PDB file of C-alpha atoms in Angstrom:
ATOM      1  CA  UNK A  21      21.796 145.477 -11.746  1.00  0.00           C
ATOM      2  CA  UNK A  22      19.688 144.591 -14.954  1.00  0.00           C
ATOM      3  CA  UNK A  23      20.705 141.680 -14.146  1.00  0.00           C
ATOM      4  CA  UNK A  24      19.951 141.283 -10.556  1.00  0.00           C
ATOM      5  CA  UNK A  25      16.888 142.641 -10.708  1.00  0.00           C
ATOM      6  CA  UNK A  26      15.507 139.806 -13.511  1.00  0.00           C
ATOM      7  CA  UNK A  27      16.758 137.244 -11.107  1.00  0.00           C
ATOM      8  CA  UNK A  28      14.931 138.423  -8.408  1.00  0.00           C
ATOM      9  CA  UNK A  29      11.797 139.182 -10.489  1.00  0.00           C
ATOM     10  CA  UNK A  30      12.200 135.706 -12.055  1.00  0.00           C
ATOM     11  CA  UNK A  31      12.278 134.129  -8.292  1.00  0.00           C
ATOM     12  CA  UNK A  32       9.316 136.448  -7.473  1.00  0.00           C
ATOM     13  CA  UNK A  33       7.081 134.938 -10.566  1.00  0.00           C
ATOM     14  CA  UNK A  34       8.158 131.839  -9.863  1.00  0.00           C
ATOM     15  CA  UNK A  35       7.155 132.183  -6.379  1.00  0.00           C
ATOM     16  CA  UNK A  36       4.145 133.396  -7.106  1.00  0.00           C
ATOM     17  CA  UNK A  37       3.140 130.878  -9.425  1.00  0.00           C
ATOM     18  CA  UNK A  38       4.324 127.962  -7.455  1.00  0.00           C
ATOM     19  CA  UNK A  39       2.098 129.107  -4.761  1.00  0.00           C
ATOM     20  CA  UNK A  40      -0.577 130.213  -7.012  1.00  0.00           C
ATOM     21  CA  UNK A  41      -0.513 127.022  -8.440  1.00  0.00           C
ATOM     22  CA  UNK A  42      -0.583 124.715  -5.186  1.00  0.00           C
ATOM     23  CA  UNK A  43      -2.863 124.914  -2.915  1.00  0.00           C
ATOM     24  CA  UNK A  44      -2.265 124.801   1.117  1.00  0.00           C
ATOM     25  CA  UNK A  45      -4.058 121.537   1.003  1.00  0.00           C
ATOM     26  CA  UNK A  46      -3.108 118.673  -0.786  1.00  0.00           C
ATOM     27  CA  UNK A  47      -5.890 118.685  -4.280  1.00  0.00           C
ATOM     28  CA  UNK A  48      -7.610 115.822  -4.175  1.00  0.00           C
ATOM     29  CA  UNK A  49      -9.346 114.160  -7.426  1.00  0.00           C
ATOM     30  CA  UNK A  50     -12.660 113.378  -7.252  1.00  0.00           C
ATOM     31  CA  UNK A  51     -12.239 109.732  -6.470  1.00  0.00           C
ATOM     32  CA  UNK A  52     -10.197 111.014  -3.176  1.00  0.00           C
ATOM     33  CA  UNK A  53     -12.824 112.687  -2.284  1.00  0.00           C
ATOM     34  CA  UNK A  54     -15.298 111.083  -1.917  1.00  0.00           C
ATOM     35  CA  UNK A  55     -13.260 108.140  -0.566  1.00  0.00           C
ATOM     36  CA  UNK A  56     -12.851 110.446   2.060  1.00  0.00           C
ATOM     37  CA  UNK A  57     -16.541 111.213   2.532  1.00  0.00           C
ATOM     38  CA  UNK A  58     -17.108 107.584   2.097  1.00  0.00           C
ATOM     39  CA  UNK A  59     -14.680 106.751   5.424  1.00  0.00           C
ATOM     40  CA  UNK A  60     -16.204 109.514   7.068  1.00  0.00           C
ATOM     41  CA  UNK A  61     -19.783 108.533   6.532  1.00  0.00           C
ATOM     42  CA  UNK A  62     -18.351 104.863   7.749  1.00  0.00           C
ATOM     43  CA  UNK A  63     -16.903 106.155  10.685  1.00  0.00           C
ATOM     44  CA  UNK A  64     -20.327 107.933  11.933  1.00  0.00           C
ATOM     45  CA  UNK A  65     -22.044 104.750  11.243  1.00  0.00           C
ATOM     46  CA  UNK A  66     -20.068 102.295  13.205  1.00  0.00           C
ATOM     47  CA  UNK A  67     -20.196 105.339  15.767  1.00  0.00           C
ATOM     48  CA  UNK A  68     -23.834 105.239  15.221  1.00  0.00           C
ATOM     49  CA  UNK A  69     -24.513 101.953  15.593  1.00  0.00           C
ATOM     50  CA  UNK A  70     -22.228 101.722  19.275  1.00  0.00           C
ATOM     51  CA  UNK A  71     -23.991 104.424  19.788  1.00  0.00           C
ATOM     52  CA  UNK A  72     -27.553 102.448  19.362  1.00  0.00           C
ATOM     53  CA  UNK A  73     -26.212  99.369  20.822  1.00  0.00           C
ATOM     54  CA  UNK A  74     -25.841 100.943  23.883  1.00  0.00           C
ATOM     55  CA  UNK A  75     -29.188 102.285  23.857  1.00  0.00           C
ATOM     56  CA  UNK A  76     -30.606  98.612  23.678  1.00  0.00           C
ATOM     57  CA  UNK A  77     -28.520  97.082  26.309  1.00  0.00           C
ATOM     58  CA  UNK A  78     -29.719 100.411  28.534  1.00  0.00           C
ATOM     59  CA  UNK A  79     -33.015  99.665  27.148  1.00  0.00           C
ATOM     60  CA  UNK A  80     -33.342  96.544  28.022  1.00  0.00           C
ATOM     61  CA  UNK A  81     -31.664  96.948  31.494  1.00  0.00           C
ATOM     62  CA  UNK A  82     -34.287  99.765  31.571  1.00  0.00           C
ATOM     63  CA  UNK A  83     -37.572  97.536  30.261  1.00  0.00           C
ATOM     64  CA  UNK A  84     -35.781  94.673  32.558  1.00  0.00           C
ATOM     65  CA  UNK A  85     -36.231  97.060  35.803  1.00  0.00           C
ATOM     66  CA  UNK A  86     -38.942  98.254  35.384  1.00  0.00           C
ATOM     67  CA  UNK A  87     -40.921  94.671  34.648  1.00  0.00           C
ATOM     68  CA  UNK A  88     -38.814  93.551  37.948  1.00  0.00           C
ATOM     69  CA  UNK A  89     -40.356  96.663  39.569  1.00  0.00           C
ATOM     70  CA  UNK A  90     -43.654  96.454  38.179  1.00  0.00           C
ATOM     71  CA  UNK A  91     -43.593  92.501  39.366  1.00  0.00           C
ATOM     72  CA  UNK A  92     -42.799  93.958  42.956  1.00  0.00           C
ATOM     73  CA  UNK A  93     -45.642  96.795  43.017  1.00  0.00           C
ATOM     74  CA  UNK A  94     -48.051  93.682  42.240  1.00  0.00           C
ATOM     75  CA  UNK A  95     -46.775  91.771  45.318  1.00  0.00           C
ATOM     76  CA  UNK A  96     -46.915  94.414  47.406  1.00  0.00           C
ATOM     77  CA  UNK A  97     -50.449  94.991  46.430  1.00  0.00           C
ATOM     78  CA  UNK A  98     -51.284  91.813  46.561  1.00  0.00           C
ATOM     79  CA  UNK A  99     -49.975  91.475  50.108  1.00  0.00           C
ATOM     80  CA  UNK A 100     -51.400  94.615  51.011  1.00  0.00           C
ATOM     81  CA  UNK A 101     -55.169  93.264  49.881  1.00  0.00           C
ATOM     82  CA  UNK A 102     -54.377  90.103  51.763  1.00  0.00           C
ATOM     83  CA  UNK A 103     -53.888  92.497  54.815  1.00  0.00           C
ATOM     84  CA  UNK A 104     -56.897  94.510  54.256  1.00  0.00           C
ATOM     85  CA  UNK A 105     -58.729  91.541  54.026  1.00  0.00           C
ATOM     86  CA  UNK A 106     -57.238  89.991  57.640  1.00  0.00           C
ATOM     87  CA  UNK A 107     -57.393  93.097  59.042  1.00  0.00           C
ATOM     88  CA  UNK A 108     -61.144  93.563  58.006  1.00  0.00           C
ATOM     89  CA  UNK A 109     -61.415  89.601  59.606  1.00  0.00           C
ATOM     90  CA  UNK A 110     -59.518  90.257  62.586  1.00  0.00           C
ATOM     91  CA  UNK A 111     -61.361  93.630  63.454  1.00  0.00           C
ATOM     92  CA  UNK A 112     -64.552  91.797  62.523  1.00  0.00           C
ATOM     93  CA  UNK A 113     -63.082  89.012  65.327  1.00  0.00           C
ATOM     94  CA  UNK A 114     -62.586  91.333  67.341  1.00  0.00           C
ATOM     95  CA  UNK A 115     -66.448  92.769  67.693  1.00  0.00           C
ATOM     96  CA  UNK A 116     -67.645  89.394  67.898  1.00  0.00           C
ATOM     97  CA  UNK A 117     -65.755  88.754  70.953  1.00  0.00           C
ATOM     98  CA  UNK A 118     -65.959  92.190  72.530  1.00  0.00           C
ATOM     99  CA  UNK A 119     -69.430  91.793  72.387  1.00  0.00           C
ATOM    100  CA  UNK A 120     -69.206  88.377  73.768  1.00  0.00           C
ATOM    101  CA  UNK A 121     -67.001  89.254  77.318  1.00  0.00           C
ATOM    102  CA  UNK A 122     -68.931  92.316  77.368  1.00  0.00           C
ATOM    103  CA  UNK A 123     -72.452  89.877  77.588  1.00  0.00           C
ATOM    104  CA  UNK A 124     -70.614  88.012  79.832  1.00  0.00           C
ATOM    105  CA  UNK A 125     -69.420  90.431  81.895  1.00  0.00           C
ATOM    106  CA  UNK A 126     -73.113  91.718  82.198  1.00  0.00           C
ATOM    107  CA  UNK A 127     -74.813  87.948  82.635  1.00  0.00           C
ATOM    108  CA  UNK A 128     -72.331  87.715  85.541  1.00  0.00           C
ATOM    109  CA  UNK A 129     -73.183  91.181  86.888  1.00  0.00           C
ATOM    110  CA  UNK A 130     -76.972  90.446  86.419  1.00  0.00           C
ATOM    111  CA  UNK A 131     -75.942  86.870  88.382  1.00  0.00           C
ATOM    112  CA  UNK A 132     -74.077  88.505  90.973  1.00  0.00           C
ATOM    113  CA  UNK A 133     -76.597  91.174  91.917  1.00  0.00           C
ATOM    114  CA  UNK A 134     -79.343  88.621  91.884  1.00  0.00           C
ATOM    115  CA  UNK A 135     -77.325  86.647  94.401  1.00  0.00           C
ATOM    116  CA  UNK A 136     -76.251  89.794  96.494  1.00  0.00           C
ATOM    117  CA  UNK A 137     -80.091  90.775  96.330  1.00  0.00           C
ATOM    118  CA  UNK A 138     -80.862  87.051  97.655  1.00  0.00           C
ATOM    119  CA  UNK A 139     -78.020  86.986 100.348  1.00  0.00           C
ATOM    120  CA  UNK A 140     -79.363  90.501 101.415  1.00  0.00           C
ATOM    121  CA  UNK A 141     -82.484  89.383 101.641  1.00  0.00           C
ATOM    122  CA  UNK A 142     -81.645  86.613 103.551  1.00  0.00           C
ATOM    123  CA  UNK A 143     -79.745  88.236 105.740  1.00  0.00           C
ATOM    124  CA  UNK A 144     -82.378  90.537 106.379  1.00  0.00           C
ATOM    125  CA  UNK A 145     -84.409  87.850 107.232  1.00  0.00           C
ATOM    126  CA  UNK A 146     -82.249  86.114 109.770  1.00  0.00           C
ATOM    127  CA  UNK A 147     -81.897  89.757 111.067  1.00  0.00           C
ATOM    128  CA  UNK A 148     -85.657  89.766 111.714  1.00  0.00           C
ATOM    129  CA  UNK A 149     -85.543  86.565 113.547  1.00  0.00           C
ATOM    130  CA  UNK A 150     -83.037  87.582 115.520  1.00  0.00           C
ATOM    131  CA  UNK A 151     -84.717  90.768 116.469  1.00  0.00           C
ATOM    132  CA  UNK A 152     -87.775  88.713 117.256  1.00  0.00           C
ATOM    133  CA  UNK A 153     -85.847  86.272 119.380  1.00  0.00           C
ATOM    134  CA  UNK A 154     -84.192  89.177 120.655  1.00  0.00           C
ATOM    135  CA  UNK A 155     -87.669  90.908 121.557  1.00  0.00           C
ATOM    136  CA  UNK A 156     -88.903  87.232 122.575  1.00  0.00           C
ATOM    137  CA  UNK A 157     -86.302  86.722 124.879  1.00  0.00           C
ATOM    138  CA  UNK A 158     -86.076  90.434 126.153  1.00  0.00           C
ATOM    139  CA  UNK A 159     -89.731  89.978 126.953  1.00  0.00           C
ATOM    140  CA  UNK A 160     -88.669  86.365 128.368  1.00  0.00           C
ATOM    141  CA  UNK A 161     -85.672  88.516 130.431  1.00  0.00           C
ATOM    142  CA  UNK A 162     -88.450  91.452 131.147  1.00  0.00           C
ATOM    143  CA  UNK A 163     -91.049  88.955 132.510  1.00  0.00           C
ATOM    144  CA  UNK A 164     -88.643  86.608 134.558  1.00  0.00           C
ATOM    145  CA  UNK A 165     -87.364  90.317 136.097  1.00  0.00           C
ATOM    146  CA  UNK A 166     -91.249  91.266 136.767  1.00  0.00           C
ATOM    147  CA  UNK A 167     -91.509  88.394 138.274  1.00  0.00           C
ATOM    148  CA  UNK A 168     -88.066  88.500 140.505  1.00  0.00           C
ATOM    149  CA  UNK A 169     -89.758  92.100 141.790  1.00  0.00           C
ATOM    150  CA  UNK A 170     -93.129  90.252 142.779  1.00  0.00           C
ATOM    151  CA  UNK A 171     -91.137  87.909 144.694  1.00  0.00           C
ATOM    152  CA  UNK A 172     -89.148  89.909 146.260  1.00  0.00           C
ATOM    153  CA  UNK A 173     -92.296  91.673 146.788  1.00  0.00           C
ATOM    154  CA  UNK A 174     -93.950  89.476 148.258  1.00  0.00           C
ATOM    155  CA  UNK A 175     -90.526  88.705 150.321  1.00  0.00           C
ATOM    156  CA  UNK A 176     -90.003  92.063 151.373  1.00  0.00           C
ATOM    157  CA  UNK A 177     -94.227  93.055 152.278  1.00  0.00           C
ATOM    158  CA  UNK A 178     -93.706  89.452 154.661  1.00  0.00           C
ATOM    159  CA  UNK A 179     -90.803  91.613 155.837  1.00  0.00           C
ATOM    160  CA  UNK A 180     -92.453  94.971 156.207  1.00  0.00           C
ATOM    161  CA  UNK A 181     -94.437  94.449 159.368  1.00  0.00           C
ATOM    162  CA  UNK A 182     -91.011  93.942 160.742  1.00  0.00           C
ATOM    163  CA  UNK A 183     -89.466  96.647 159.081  1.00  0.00           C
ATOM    164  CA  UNK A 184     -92.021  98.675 159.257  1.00  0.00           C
ATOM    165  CA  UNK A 185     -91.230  99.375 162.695  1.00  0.00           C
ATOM    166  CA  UNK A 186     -87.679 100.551 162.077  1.00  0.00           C
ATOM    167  CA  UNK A 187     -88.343 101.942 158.569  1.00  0.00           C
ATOM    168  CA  UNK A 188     -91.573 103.187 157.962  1.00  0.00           C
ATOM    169  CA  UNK A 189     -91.617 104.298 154.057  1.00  0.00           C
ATOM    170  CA  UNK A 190     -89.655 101.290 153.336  1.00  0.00           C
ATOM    171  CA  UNK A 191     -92.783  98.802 151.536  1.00  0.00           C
ATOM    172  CA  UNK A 192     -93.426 102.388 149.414  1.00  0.00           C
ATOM    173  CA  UNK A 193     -89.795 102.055 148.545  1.00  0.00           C
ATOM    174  CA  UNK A 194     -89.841  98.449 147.546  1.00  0.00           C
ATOM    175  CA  UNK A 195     -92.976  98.644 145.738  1.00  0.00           C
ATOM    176  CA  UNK A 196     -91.343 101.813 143.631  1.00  0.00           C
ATOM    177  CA  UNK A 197     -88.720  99.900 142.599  1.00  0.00           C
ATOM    178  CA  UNK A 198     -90.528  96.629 141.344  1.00  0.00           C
ATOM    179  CA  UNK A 199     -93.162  98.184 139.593  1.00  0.00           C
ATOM    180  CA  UNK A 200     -91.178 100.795 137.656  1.00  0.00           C
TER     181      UNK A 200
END
């Protein structure tokens, strides 16, 4: 058992010491190190500068846009000055020949009143004269019927000593009748 047991305390020490002696890791020297660090610091940098390339080409896609947009906003102002401007022209157009109809429209208003005044006027006129030939020639009509009654008159006083006779109030009647 002596025995045994130095066995198994010599596998136990040399257990021990091989893992007390080797790392999990592999040791590296110096060199390997920073090698490593050296590959690493590599790696970010080609990382790094992928990394920045792509933030030029988006740059410049960005700067590119927005001068393509910028370029746009100027046409559009510029197109909406040149429609401020025609619209100030057309409005201004616009007055001018408002204004114009709107004399015209009164000159022919004035013109047409004057006329309808004159035509009224003349009508009135040819109104009067034909009141005047109307009174003329109603006094015409009035004094050839006056002068029917005196003849017949006259016709029927040659008459009334005959028919005075048979109708005694008769020349009263006649006379009535002409002279009324």
């Amino acid at each position: 058992m002596k025995n045994e047991l130095k066995v198994v305390l010599y596998v136990l020490n040399l257990a021990v010491t091989s893992l007390a002696a080797e790392p999990a890791c592999p040791v590296c020297s110096r060199y390997n190190y920073e090698e490593m660090l050296l590959e690493r610091v590599i790696r970010n940098e080609l990382a790094l500068e992928n990394t920045l390339k792509d933030i030029k080409e988006t740059n410049t896609k960005v700067v590119d846009a927005l001068r393509k947009l910028q370029d746009e906003n100027d046409k559009v102002n510029i197109a909406i000055e040149a429609m401020e401007r025609k619209q100030i022209v057309m409005e201004a157009a616009l007055s001018d020949s408002i204004k114009t109809a709107l004399t015209n429209v009164s000159e022919s208003l004035t013109h047409m009143l004057t006329e309808s005044s004159q035509a009224i006027k003349e009508m009135e006129g040819r109104v009067d004269r034909i009141k005047g030939n109307l009174e003329m020639h109603a006094c015409n009509i009035l004094y050839i019927i006056r002068q029917f009654r005196v003849t017949l008159l006259h016709y029927f006083v040659g008459q009334c000593t005959f028919c005075s006779a048979i109708y005694p109030n008769y020349c009263n009647f006649v006379s009535d009748i002409c002279y009324k």
